């Protein structure tokens, strides 16, 4: 199983300003100290291996979209934020021919705009014969997608899409066989509700996708339920939009969680890997890198059993399980 991250920001897409690129290039030149490179490969190795990630690369700016790839069968992807445009192009490339008679399965955490905004730009939706199944815990998923393509908001109406698009409402507490995956979902605390998903392949590898979820001391039952849901997962993709201080003060009731809560949940559930996800759009690459470092340190200080590997997701990351 491979997990590919096509969009990792929360709330709205972001793009670096010209001054941000200038700062990165300046920092890279200073770090090089006048060093010359024999060829492109040597220069790329310097960027990849010697520069901080926030300087040589970056976390990206597309909103939520994560692919679960079992290596065969239909495509499976969580949410359709702005990152789904790149996923659509790449999946068509991998599909070969013209994409006819293939299936794309979407699993929706919820229906807020940053998680559906990429669908009008999803290339397979315009391919006659392509099959798209949109799975959600929300019975009104079709209403949300149709509404964003009304004429007042978008020039291409939903009914103009050529793919065979169907909607399927899933219920928590059940396991569904979808393609090569077993899929379960759990309700989460968020405006208009959100749902987390657990995907398990035929080899027993599993990943949990849990974004736009808030945990509160006053509702520990929900936290206990999530611990059970993610028990011993190979990868937990978690909403870590805020610091703990923000999530319990000025951002309380905003429907998001923190890096600290994510580590605590994973420790209790004996999860193996944690991927920080749904990055705050106002955070710079340096801010996200600092949060990653602080999360790793917190995990080390609070660890009582096996180590939890802490990853920081970015647009283009691929994790193999």
Short mmCIF file of N, CA and C in Angstrom, two decimals, residues 6 15 36 70 183 268:
data_model
loop_
_atom_site.label_atom_id
_atom_site.label_comp_id
_atom_site.label_asym_id
_atom_site.label_seq_id
_atom_site.Cartn_x
_atom_site.Cartn_y
_atom_site.Cartn_z
N UNK A 6 -1.58 14.63 -2.11
CA UNK A 6 -1.72 15.58 -3.22
C UNK A 6 -2.08 16.98 -2.73
N UNK A 15 -0.25 30.06 -2.04
CA UNK A 15 0.89 30.02 -2.95
C UNK A 15 1.96 30.97 -2.41
N UNK A 36 30.56 25.40 -5.85
CA UNK A 36 30.16 25.16 -7.23
C UNK A 36 29.76 23.70 -7.40
N UNK A 70 -3.38 0.67 -3.60
CA UNK A 70 -3.06 -0.72 -3.30
C UNK A 70 -2.28 -1.38 -4.43
N UNK A 183 -13.19 -0.79 4.32
CA UNK A 183 -13.31 0.60 4.74
C UNK A 183 -14.31 0.72 5.89
N UNK A 268 -1.67 6.22 22.81
CA UNK A 268 -2.68 5.38 23.47
C UNK A 268 -3.13 4.24 22.55
#
